[in-house]
Amino acid sequence: MDRWEIRISEKMLTVQIVVSLVWLIICGSANLEFWSCKSNSDCLNGGNCSLPDGRCVCDSGFDGMNCQLKVGTCSGSECHHGGSCFQLSPNTYKCLCPYSYDGTFCETPYNFMELGIQLIKRNYFFQAFIIAVVITTIVGYVFMIRKAHRLIKRAYVDRNVRKSISQGIKKEPVKQEETRSIKSF
């Protein structure tokens, strides 16, 4: 590999990293209010999904995008498994759960696989990020394969030329008349 191919390889890697970081920043800074329910199971604490607009209609005593907030004041005893009560407004509070629990009152063990599935299903920015990374990676690999093919081809030709020179075989110069007859075809 000569310097030119190394520089191109480094540039492709840099492009992949930059595209990944840009998408990560876009996904991280996006307002994630794009969530919508698709069935009643998406709404917590007995809420029902209103399908025309994809919003959860919460039972009395609960509020929030998917009925995850308890209406009332923090007493601290409602949060299970070491969760802390956080008063969001005078009327609503939320339990801040420890690392391995989830749910309105930190009652559900955390399921990382389900989190990944939900992230992919519902977050269009995340889907676009994954698609951009895959496309950039494929383009990078195609570019690298083409470069590797050219290098192998060049090495093969160089080896044959060196072999011919070392054996003392010289090609006779092509006569001008033969060149003209070849060009006429």
Short mmCIF file of N, CA and C in Angstrom, two decimals:
data_model
loop_
_atom_site.label_atom_id
_atom_site.label_comp_id
_atom_site.label_asym_id
_atom_site.label_seq_id
_atom_site.Cartn_x
_atom_site.Cartn_y
_atom_site.Cartn_z
N MET A 1 0.85 -1.18 0.00
CA MET A 1 0.00 0.00 0.00
C MET A 1 0.89 1.24 0.00
N ASP A 2 0.63 2.11 -0.91
CA ASP A 2 1.43 3.34 -0.90
C ASP A 2 0.72 4.42 -0.09
N ARG A 3 1.37 5.56 0.00
CA ARG A 3 0.85 6.64 0.85
C ARG A 3 -0.53 7.11 0.41
N TRP A 4 -0.78 7.11 -0.90
CA TRP A 4 -2.06 7.59 -1.41
C TRP A 4 -3.21 6.74 -0.90
N GLU A 5 -3.05 5.39 -0.96
CA GLU A 5 -4.10 4.51 -0.49
C GLU A 5 -4.31 4.64 1.01
N ILE A 6 -3.23 4.83 1.76
CA ILE A 6 -3.36 5.00 3.21
C ILE A 6 -4.13 6.28 3.52
N ARG A 7 -3.82 7.36 2.81
CA ARG A 7 -4.53 8.62 3.04
C ARG A 7 -6.02 8.47 2.73
N ILE A 8 -6.34 7.78 1.64
CA ILE A 8 -7.75 7.57 1.28
C ILE A 8 -8.43 6.72 2.35
N SER A 9 -7.75 5.68 2.83
CA SER A 9 -8.33 4.83 3.88
C SER A 9 -8.61 5.63 5.14
N GLU A 10 -7.68 6.48 5.52
CA GLU A 10 -7.87 7.31 6.71
C GLU A 10 -9.03 8.29 6.50
N LYS A 11 -9.15 8.84 5.29
CA LYS A 11 -10.24 9.77 5.02
C LYS A 11 -11.59 9.07 5.08
N MET A 12 -11.68 7.85 4.55
CA MET A 12 -12.95 7.11 4.60
C MET A 12 -13.33 6.80 6.05
N LEU A 13 -12.35 6.42 6.86
CA LEU A 13 -12.62 6.16 8.27
C LEU A 13 -13.08 7.43 8.96
N THR A 14 -12.44 8.55 8.64
CA THR A 14 -12.83 9.83 9.23
C THR A 14 -14.25 10.20 8.82
N VAL A 15 -14.59 9.98 7.55
CA VAL A 15 -15.95 10.27 7.08
C VAL A 15 -16.96 9.41 7.83
N GLN A 16 -16.67 8.13 8.01
CA GLN A 16 -17.58 7.25 8.74
C GLN A 16 -17.77 7.74 10.18
N ILE A 17 -16.69 8.12 10.83
CA ILE A 17 -16.79 8.59 12.21
C ILE A 17 -17.59 9.88 12.28
N VAL A 18 -17.32 10.82 11.36
CA VAL A 18 -18.03 12.11 11.38
C VAL A 18 -19.52 11.90 11.14
N VAL A 19 -19.88 11.08 10.15
CA VAL A 19 -21.30 10.83 9.87
C VAL A 19 -21.97 10.20 11.09
N SER A 20 -21.30 9.24 11.72
CA SER A 20 -21.86 8.60 12.91
C SER A 20 -22.06 9.60 14.03
N LEU A 21 -21.08 10.46 14.26
CA LEU A 21 -21.20 11.45 15.33
C LEU A 21 -22.29 12.46 15.05
N VAL A 22 -22.41 12.91 13.80
CA VAL A 22 -23.46 13.87 13.46
C VAL A 22 -24.83 13.27 13.72
N TRP A 23 -25.05 12.03 13.29
CA TRP A 23 -26.34 11.39 13.53
C TRP A 23 -26.57 11.17 15.02
N LEU A 24 -25.52 10.84 15.75
CA LEU A 24 -25.67 10.66 17.19
C LEU A 24 -26.07 11.96 17.86
N ILE A 25 -25.48 13.07 17.44
CA ILE A 25 -25.83 14.38 18.00
C ILE A 25 -27.27 14.72 17.65
N ILE A 26 -27.67 14.47 16.40
CA ILE A 26 -29.05 14.76 15.99
C ILE A 26 -30.03 13.93 16.81
N CYS A 27 -29.72 12.65 16.97
CA CYS A 27 -30.63 11.78 17.73
C CYS A 27 -30.66 12.18 19.20
N GLY A 28 -29.51 12.55 19.74
CA GLY A 28 -29.45 12.90 21.16
C GLY A 28 -30.11 14.22 21.47
N SER A 29 -30.08 15.16 20.53
CA SER A 29 -30.65 16.48 20.81
C SER A 29 -32.09 16.62 20.32
N ALA A 30 -32.59 15.59 19.66
CA ALA A 30 -33.95 15.68 19.12
C ALA A 30 -34.97 15.62 20.25
N ASN A 31 -36.04 16.31 20.05
CA ASN A 31 -37.15 16.25 20.99
C ASN A 31 -37.87 14.93 20.74
N LEU A 32 -37.86 14.05 21.69
CA LEU A 32 -38.39 12.71 21.48
C LEU A 32 -39.89 12.63 21.76
N GLU A 33 -40.62 13.62 21.33
CA GLU A 33 -42.07 13.63 21.49
C GLU A 33 -42.75 12.91 20.32
N PHE A 34 -42.01 12.15 19.55
CA PHE A 34 -42.57 11.46 18.40
C PHE A 34 -43.20 10.13 18.80
N TRP A 35 -43.16 9.81 20.07
CA TRP A 35 -43.73 8.56 20.55
C TRP A 35 -45.23 8.57 20.37
N SER A 36 -45.78 7.46 19.95
CA SER A 36 -47.24 7.32 19.87
C SER A 36 -47.57 5.87 20.18
N CYS A 37 -48.73 5.68 20.81
CA CYS A 37 -49.14 4.32 21.15
C CYS A 37 -49.77 3.65 19.92
N LYS A 38 -49.66 2.33 19.90
CA LYS A 38 -50.25 1.55 18.82
C LYS A 38 -51.29 0.57 19.35
N SER A 39 -51.24 0.33 20.66
CA SER A 39 -52.23 -0.55 21.30
C SER A 39 -52.35 -0.17 22.77
N ASN A 40 -53.34 -0.72 23.44
CA ASN A 40 -53.54 -0.41 24.87
C ASN A 40 -52.36 -0.83 25.73
N SER A 41 -51.62 -1.85 25.29
CA SER A 41 -50.48 -2.31 26.08
C SER A 41 -49.35 -1.28 26.12
N ASP A 42 -49.35 -0.33 25.19
CA ASP A 42 -48.33 0.72 25.20
C ASP A 42 -48.58 1.75 26.29
N CYS A 43 -49.81 1.86 26.76
CA CYS A 43 -50.17 2.82 27.81
C CYS A 43 -50.08 2.14 29.17
N LEU A 44 -49.43 2.79 30.12
CA LEU A 44 -49.23 2.21 31.45
C LEU A 44 -50.41 2.50 32.36
N ASN A 45 -50.46 1.81 33.47
CA ASN A 45 -51.39 2.06 34.57
C ASN A 45 -52.86 2.13 34.12
N GLY A 46 -53.25 1.22 33.24
CA GLY A 46 -54.65 1.12 32.82
C GLY A 46 -55.08 2.13 31.78
N GLY A 47 -54.15 2.86 31.18
CA GLY A 47 -54.50 3.82 30.14
C GLY A 47 -54.92 3.12 28.87
N ASN A 48 -55.70 3.81 28.04
CA ASN A 48 -56.16 3.26 26.76
C ASN A 48 -55.60 4.07 25.61
N CYS A 49 -55.24 3.37 24.55
CA CYS A 49 -54.67 4.03 23.37
C CYS A 49 -55.78 4.53 22.46
N SER A 50 -55.75 5.81 22.16
CA SER A 50 -56.69 6.40 21.21
C SER A 50 -56.02 6.35 19.84
N LEU A 51 -56.45 5.39 19.01
CA LEU A 51 -55.73 5.09 17.77
C LEU A 51 -55.72 6.18 16.70
N PRO A 52 -56.72 6.98 16.53
CA PRO A 52 -56.58 7.97 15.46
C PRO A 52 -55.38 8.90 15.66
N ASP A 53 -55.12 9.30 16.90
CA ASP A 53 -54.00 10.23 17.12
C ASP A 53 -52.83 9.59 17.85
N GLY A 54 -52.93 8.33 18.28
CA GLY A 54 -51.82 7.64 18.91
C GLY A 54 -51.46 8.17 20.29
N ARG A 55 -52.43 8.68 21.03
CA ARG A 55 -52.17 9.21 22.38
C ARG A 55 -52.85 8.32 23.41
N CYS A 56 -52.21 8.23 24.58
CA CYS A 56 -52.78 7.46 25.68
C CYS A 56 -53.79 8.32 26.43
N VAL A 57 -54.96 7.75 26.67
CA VAL A 57 -55.98 8.39 27.51
C VAL A 57 -55.85 7.71 28.88
N CYS A 58 -55.40 8.49 29.88
CA CYS A 58 -55.04 7.93 31.18
C CYS A 58 -56.25 7.81 32.10
N ASP A 59 -56.18 6.77 32.96
CA ASP A 59 -57.17 6.63 34.03
C ASP A 59 -56.97 7.76 35.04
N SER A 60 -57.97 7.97 35.86
CA SER A 60 -57.83 9.02 36.88
C SER A 60 -56.70 8.64 37.83
N GLY A 61 -55.93 9.62 38.20
CA GLY A 61 -54.79 9.39 39.09
C GLY A 61 -53.47 9.29 38.36
N PHE A 62 -53.49 9.27 37.00
CA PHE A 62 -52.25 9.16 36.22
C PHE A 62 -52.26 10.18 35.09
N ASP A 63 -51.05 10.55 34.67
CA ASP A 63 -50.89 11.56 33.62
C ASP A 63 -49.60 11.24 32.88
N GLY A 64 -49.33 11.97 31.82
CA GLY A 64 -48.08 11.81 31.07
C GLY A 64 -48.32 11.23 29.69
N MET A 65 -47.25 11.18 28.91
CA MET A 65 -47.32 10.72 27.54
C MET A 65 -47.88 9.30 27.44
N ASN A 66 -47.42 8.40 28.31
CA ASN A 66 -47.95 7.04 28.31
C ASN A 66 -48.48 6.66 29.69
N CYS A 67 -49.04 7.65 30.39
CA CYS A 67 -49.67 7.46 31.72
C CYS A 67 -48.66 6.99 32.76
N GLN A 68 -47.42 7.44 32.65
CA GLN A 68 -46.35 7.01 33.54
C GLN A 68 -46.23 7.87 34.79
N LEU A 69 -46.93 9.00 34.86
CA LEU A 69 -46.82 9.90 36.00
C LEU A 69 -48.02 9.75 36.92
N LYS A 70 -47.75 9.71 38.22
CA LYS A 70 -48.81 9.60 39.23
C LYS A 70 -49.25 11.00 39.62
N VAL A 71 -50.54 11.22 39.62
CA VAL A 71 -51.09 12.51 40.04
C VAL A 71 -51.13 12.50 41.57
N GLY A 72 -50.65 13.56 42.18
CA GLY A 72 -50.63 13.68 43.64
C GLY A 72 -49.33 14.27 44.11
N THR A 73 -49.02 14.06 45.36
CA THR A 73 -47.77 14.59 45.92
C THR A 73 -46.88 13.44 46.32
N CYS A 74 -45.59 13.72 46.36
CA CYS A 74 -44.58 12.72 46.72
C CYS A 74 -44.71 12.35 48.19
N SER A 75 -44.80 11.07 48.44
CA SER A 75 -44.71 10.63 49.83
C SER A 75 -43.45 9.80 50.01
N GLY A 76 -42.85 9.37 48.90
CA GLY A 76 -41.60 8.63 48.96
C GLY A 76 -41.79 7.14 49.15
N SER A 77 -42.88 6.70 49.75
CA SER A 77 -43.06 5.28 50.03
C SER A 77 -43.60 4.52 48.82
N GLU A 78 -44.10 5.23 47.81
CA GLU A 78 -44.66 4.54 46.65
C GLU A 78 -43.60 4.00 45.71
N CYS A 79 -42.40 4.55 45.74
CA CYS A 79 -41.32 4.11 44.85
C CYS A 79 -40.64 2.88 45.44
N HIS A 80 -40.65 1.77 44.70
CA HIS A 80 -40.10 0.50 45.17
C HIS A 80 -38.63 0.37 44.77
N HIS A 81 -37.97 -0.65 45.32
CA HIS A 81 -36.60 -1.04 44.99
C HIS A 81 -35.61 0.12 45.06
N GLY A 82 -35.76 0.99 46.02
CA GLY A 82 -34.81 2.08 46.23
C GLY A 82 -35.02 3.26 45.30
N GLY A 83 -36.15 3.35 44.63
CA GLY A 83 -36.43 4.48 43.75
C GLY A 83 -36.68 5.75 44.55
N SER A 84 -36.39 6.91 43.96
CA SER A 84 -36.60 8.20 44.63
C SER A 84 -37.79 8.90 44.01
N CYS A 85 -38.55 9.56 44.84
CA CYS A 85 -39.72 10.29 44.38
C CYS A 85 -39.31 11.69 43.94
N PHE A 86 -39.77 12.10 42.77
CA PHE A 86 -39.44 13.42 42.23
C PHE A 86 -40.73 14.14 41.87
N GLN A 87 -40.96 15.26 42.50
CA GLN A 87 -42.17 16.05 42.26
C GLN A 87 -41.97 16.87 40.99
N LEU A 88 -42.73 16.56 39.94
CA LEU A 88 -42.60 17.26 38.66
C LEU A 88 -43.35 18.58 38.65
N SER A 89 -44.50 18.58 39.26
CA SER A 89 -45.32 19.79 39.35
C SER A 89 -46.11 19.67 40.65
N PRO A 90 -46.88 20.68 41.01
CA PRO A 90 -47.65 20.54 42.25
C PRO A 90 -48.59 19.34 42.24
N ASN A 91 -48.97 18.86 41.06
CA ASN A 91 -49.94 17.77 40.98
C ASN A 91 -49.39 16.43 40.54
N THR A 92 -48.18 16.38 40.01
CA THR A 92 -47.66 15.10 39.49
C THR A 92 -46.27 14.82 40.03
N TYR A 93 -45.96 13.55 40.16
CA TYR A 93 -44.62 13.13 40.56
C TYR A 93 -44.23 11.89 39.77
N LYS A 94 -42.94 11.61 39.83
CA LYS A 94 -42.40 10.45 39.11
C LYS A 94 -41.37 9.79 40.00
N CYS A 95 -41.31 8.48 39.92
CA CYS A 95 -40.28 7.74 40.63
C CYS A 95 -39.04 7.63 39.75
N LEU A 96 -37.90 8.04 40.27
CA LEU A 96 -36.63 7.87 39.57
C LEU A 96 -36.07 6.53 40.01
N CYS A 97 -36.04 5.59 39.09
CA CYS A 97 -35.72 4.20 39.42
C CYS A 97 -34.23 3.94 39.38
N PRO A 98 -33.76 2.96 40.18
CA PRO A 98 -32.36 2.55 40.08
C PRO A 98 -32.12 1.85 38.75
N TYR A 99 -30.86 1.59 38.48
CA TYR A 99 -30.41 1.08 37.18
C TYR A 99 -31.18 -0.14 36.68
N SER A 100 -31.50 -1.07 37.53
CA SER A 100 -32.06 -2.34 37.06
C SER A 100 -33.58 -2.44 37.15
N TYR A 101 -34.29 -1.32 37.41
CA TYR A 101 -35.75 -1.36 37.50
C TYR A 101 -36.38 -0.26 36.66
N ASP A 102 -37.64 -0.50 36.29
CA ASP A 102 -38.39 0.43 35.46
C ASP A 102 -39.85 0.40 35.91
N GLY A 103 -40.65 1.26 35.32
CA GLY A 103 -42.08 1.29 35.64
C GLY A 103 -42.43 2.55 36.40
N THR A 104 -43.71 2.78 36.57
CA THR A 104 -44.19 3.97 37.26
C THR A 104 -43.67 4.02 38.69
N PHE A 105 -43.65 2.87 39.37
CA PHE A 105 -43.22 2.82 40.78
C PHE A 105 -41.96 1.97 40.95
N CYS A 106 -41.17 1.81 39.89
CA CYS A 106 -39.93 1.00 39.91
C CYS A 106 -40.24 -0.46 40.26
N GLU A 107 -41.37 -0.95 39.80
CA GLU A 107 -41.80 -2.30 40.15
C GLU A 107 -41.37 -3.36 39.14
N THR A 108 -40.92 -2.96 37.95
CA THR A 108 -40.62 -3.91 36.88
C THR A 108 -39.11 -4.04 36.69
N PRO A 109 -38.58 -5.28 36.73
CA PRO A 109 -37.15 -5.44 36.41
C PRO A 109 -36.88 -4.96 34.98
N TYR A 110 -35.77 -4.31 34.79
CA TYR A 110 -35.44 -3.70 33.51
C TYR A 110 -35.13 -4.76 32.47
N ASN A 111 -35.69 -4.64 31.29
CA ASN A 111 -35.48 -5.57 30.20
C ASN A 111 -34.75 -4.83 29.08
N PHE A 112 -33.44 -5.04 28.98
CA PHE A 112 -32.64 -4.31 28.01
C PHE A 112 -32.99 -4.68 26.57
N MET A 113 -33.34 -5.93 26.34
CA MET A 113 -33.70 -6.34 24.98
C MET A 113 -34.97 -5.61 24.53
N GLU A 114 -35.95 -5.54 25.41
CA GLU A 114 -37.19 -4.84 25.09
C GLU A 114 -36.92 -3.35 24.84
N LEU A 115 -36.02 -2.77 25.62
CA LEU A 115 -35.67 -1.37 25.43
C LEU A 115 -35.09 -1.15 24.03
N GLY A 116 -34.18 -2.03 23.61
CA GLY A 116 -33.60 -1.90 22.28
C GLY A 116 -34.63 -2.05 21.18
N ILE A 117 -35.54 -2.99 21.35
CA ILE A 117 -36.59 -3.19 20.35
C ILE A 117 -37.49 -1.97 20.26
N GLN A 118 -37.88 -1.42 21.42
CA GLN A 118 -38.74 -0.23 21.42
C GLN A 118 -38.02 0.97 20.83
N LEU A 119 -36.73 1.11 21.12
CA LEU A 119 -35.95 2.22 20.57
C LEU A 119 -35.92 2.15 19.05
N ILE A 120 -35.70 0.97 18.52
CA ILE A 120 -35.65 0.81 17.07
C ILE A 120 -37.03 1.01 16.44
N LYS A 121 -38.08 0.50 17.08
CA LYS A 121 -39.43 0.59 16.53
C LYS A 121 -39.96 2.03 16.51
N ARG A 122 -39.68 2.79 17.54
CA ARG A 122 -40.39 4.06 17.72
C ARG A 122 -39.58 5.30 17.43
N ASN A 123 -38.29 5.21 17.35
CA ASN A 123 -37.49 6.40 17.18
C ASN A 123 -36.96 6.47 15.75
N TYR A 124 -37.56 7.32 14.94
CA TYR A 124 -37.17 7.42 13.53
C TYR A 124 -35.77 7.99 13.37
N PHE A 125 -35.34 8.84 14.29
CA PHE A 125 -33.98 9.36 14.22
C PHE A 125 -32.97 8.23 14.44
N PHE A 126 -33.27 7.32 15.36
CA PHE A 126 -32.38 6.19 15.60
C PHE A 126 -32.33 5.29 14.37
N GLN A 127 -33.48 5.06 13.74
CA GLN A 127 -33.51 4.25 12.52
C GLN A 127 -32.68 4.90 11.42
N ALA A 128 -32.82 6.22 11.27
CA ALA A 128 -32.05 6.94 10.25
C ALA A 128 -30.56 6.86 10.57
N PHE A 129 -30.20 6.94 11.85
CA PHE A 129 -28.80 6.83 12.26
C PHE A 129 -28.24 5.47 11.87
N ILE A 130 -28.97 4.41 12.18
CA ILE A 130 -28.52 3.06 11.85
C ILE A 130 -28.36 2.90 10.34
N ILE A 131 -29.32 3.40 9.57
CA ILE A 131 -29.25 3.31 8.11
C ILE A 131 -28.04 4.08 7.59
N ALA A 132 -27.79 5.27 8.12
CA ALA A 132 -26.64 6.08 7.68
C ALA A 132 -25.33 5.36 7.99
N VAL A 133 -25.22 4.76 9.16
CA VAL A 133 -24.00 4.04 9.52
C VAL A 133 -23.80 2.84 8.61
N VAL A 134 -24.87 2.10 8.33
CA VAL A 134 -24.76 0.92 7.47
C VAL A 134 -24.36 1.33 6.05
N ILE A 135 -25.00 2.36 5.51
CA ILE A 135 -24.68 2.80 4.15
C ILE A 135 -23.24 3.30 4.08
N THR A 136 -22.83 4.10 5.06
CA THR A 136 -21.46 4.62 5.07
C THR A 136 -20.46 3.48 5.17
N THR A 137 -20.75 2.50 6.00
CA THR A 137 -19.86 1.35 6.15
C THR A 137 -19.78 0.55 4.85
N ILE A 138 -20.91 0.32 4.21
CA ILE A 138 -20.91 -0.44 2.95
C ILE A 138 -20.11 0.31 1.88
N VAL A 139 -20.35 1.61 1.76
CA VAL A 139 -19.60 2.40 0.78
C VAL A 139 -18.11 2.34 1.09
N GLY A 140 -17.76 2.45 2.37
CA GLY A 140 -16.36 2.37 2.76
C GLY A 140 -15.74 1.03 2.40
N TYR A 141 -16.46 -0.06 2.67
CA TYR A 141 -15.93 -1.38 2.34
C TYR A 141 -15.81 -1.58 0.83
N VAL A 142 -16.78 -1.13 0.07
CA VAL A 142 -16.70 -1.25 -1.39
C VAL A 142 -15.49 -0.48 -1.90
N PHE A 143 -15.29 0.71 -1.38
CA PHE A 143 -14.14 1.52 -1.78
C PHE A 143 -12.84 0.80 -1.44
N MET A 144 -12.76 0.24 -0.23
CA MET A 144 -11.55 -0.47 0.19
C MET A 144 -11.31 -1.73 -0.65
N ILE A 145 -12.38 -2.44 -0.98
CA ILE A 145 -12.22 -3.65 -1.80
C ILE A 145 -11.70 -3.28 -3.19
N ARG A 146 -12.23 -2.20 -3.76
CA ARG A 146 -11.74 -1.76 -5.07
C ARG A 146 -10.26 -1.39 -5.00
N LYS A 147 -9.89 -0.68 -3.94
CA LYS A 147 -8.48 -0.30 -3.78
C LYS A 147 -7.60 -1.53 -3.62
N ALA A 148 -8.07 -2.50 -2.81
CA ALA A 148 -7.29 -3.72 -2.61
C ALA A 148 -7.15 -4.48 -3.92
N HIS A 149 -8.21 -4.53 -4.72
CA HIS A 149 -8.16 -5.20 -6.01
C HIS A 149 -7.13 -4.53 -6.92
N ARG A 150 -7.14 -3.21 -6.96
CA ARG A 150 -6.16 -2.49 -7.79
C ARG A 150 -4.74 -2.74 -7.31
N LEU A 151 -4.53 -2.77 -6.00
CA LEU A 151 -3.20 -3.02 -5.47
C LEU A 151 -2.73 -4.43 -5.82
N ILE A 152 -3.62 -5.40 -5.70
CA ILE A 152 -3.26 -6.78 -6.04
C ILE A 152 -2.94 -6.88 -7.53
N LYS A 153 -3.74 -6.23 -8.35
CA LYS A 153 -3.52 -6.25 -9.80
C LYS A 153 -2.18 -5.59 -10.13
N ARG A 154 -1.90 -4.44 -9.50
CA ARG A 154 -0.64 -3.74 -9.74
C ARG A 154 0.54 -4.60 -9.29
N ALA A 155 0.42 -5.26 -8.14
CA ALA A 155 1.49 -6.12 -7.65
C ALA A 155 1.72 -7.29 -8.60
N TYR A 156 0.65 -7.86 -9.16
CA TYR A 156 0.76 -8.97 -10.10
C TYR A 156 1.51 -8.52 -11.36
N VAL A 157 1.13 -7.35 -11.89
CA VAL A 157 1.79 -6.83 -13.09
C VAL A 157 3.25 -6.53 -12.80
N ASP A 158 3.52 -5.88 -11.67
CA ASP A 158 4.91 -5.57 -11.30
C ASP A 158 5.74 -6.83 -11.14
N ARG A 159 5.18 -7.86 -10.56
CA ARG A 159 5.90 -9.12 -10.38
C ARG A 159 6.23 -9.75 -11.73
N ASN A 160 5.28 -9.73 -12.66
CA ASN A 160 5.53 -10.30 -13.98
C ASN A 160 6.58 -9.51 -14.74
N VAL A 161 6.54 -8.18 -14.61
CA VAL A 161 7.55 -7.35 -15.28
C VAL A 161 8.93 -7.64 -14.70
N ARG A 162 9.04 -7.72 -13.37
CA ARG A 162 10.33 -8.03 -12.75
C ARG A 162 10.82 -9.41 -13.16
N LYS A 163 9.89 -10.36 -13.24
CA LYS A 163 10.25 -11.72 -13.64
C LYS A 163 10.78 -11.73 -15.07
N SER A 164 10.12 -10.97 -15.94
CA SER A 164 10.56 -10.90 -17.34
C SER A 164 11.93 -10.26 -17.43
N ILE A 165 12.14 -9.20 -16.66
CA ILE A 165 13.44 -8.51 -16.69
C ILE A 165 14.53 -9.42 -16.14
N SER A 166 14.23 -10.13 -15.06
CA SER A 166 15.25 -11.00 -14.46
C SER A 166 15.60 -12.17 -15.36
N GLN A 167 14.69 -12.61 -16.20
CA GLN A 167 14.96 -13.71 -17.11
C GLN A 167 15.62 -13.21 -18.40
N GLY A 168 15.72 -11.92 -18.53
CA GLY A 168 16.37 -11.36 -19.70
C GLY A 168 15.48 -11.29 -20.93
N ILE A 169 14.22 -11.46 -20.75
CA ILE A 169 13.29 -11.40 -21.88
C ILE A 169 12.92 -9.95 -22.10
N LYS A 170 13.15 -9.52 -23.33
CA LYS A 170 12.78 -8.16 -23.67
C LYS A 170 11.76 -8.22 -24.78
N LYS A 171 10.82 -7.35 -24.70
CA LYS A 171 9.82 -7.28 -25.76
C LYS A 171 10.40 -6.45 -26.90
N GLU A 172 10.10 -6.92 -28.10
CA GLU A 172 10.55 -6.16 -29.26
C GLU A 172 9.64 -4.96 -29.43
N PRO A 173 10.18 -3.85 -29.84
CA PRO A 173 9.34 -2.67 -30.04
C PRO A 173 8.32 -2.92 -31.14
N VAL A 174 7.16 -2.41 -30.95
CA VAL A 174 6.08 -2.58 -31.92
C VAL A 174 6.35 -1.62 -33.07
N LYS A 175 6.23 -2.16 -34.26
CA LYS A 175 6.47 -1.34 -35.44
C LYS A 175 5.32 -0.39 -35.64
N GLN A 176 5.60 0.73 -36.24
CA GLN A 176 4.62 1.79 -36.46
C GLN A 176 3.47 1.29 -37.34
N GLU A 177 3.75 0.46 -38.32
CA GLU A 177 2.72 -0.04 -39.22
C GLU A 177 1.72 -0.93 -38.48
N GLU A 178 2.22 -1.77 -37.55
CA GLU A 178 1.35 -2.64 -36.78
C GLU A 178 0.42 -1.82 -35.88
N THR A 179 0.95 -0.73 -35.34
CA THR A 179 0.15 0.13 -34.47
C THR A 179 -0.98 0.75 -35.25
N ARG A 180 -0.71 1.20 -36.49
CA ARG A 180 -1.76 1.81 -37.30
C ARG A 180 -2.84 0.79 -37.65
N SER A 181 -2.45 -0.45 -37.96
CA SER A 181 -3.44 -1.46 -38.33
C SER A 181 -4.30 -1.85 -37.13
N ILE A 182 -3.74 -1.81 -35.93
CA ILE A 182 -4.51 -2.11 -34.72
C ILE A 182 -5.51 -1.00 -34.46
N LYS A 183 -5.12 0.25 -34.66
CA LYS A 183 -6.00 1.39 -34.41
C LYS A 183 -7.17 1.43 -35.39
N SER A 184 -7.00 0.87 -36.59
CA SER A 184 -8.05 0.93 -37.59
C SER A 184 -9.25 0.06 -37.22
N PHE A 185 -9.08 -0.92 -36.38
CA PHE A 185 -10.20 -1.78 -35.98
C PHE A 185 -11.04 -1.05 -35.07
#
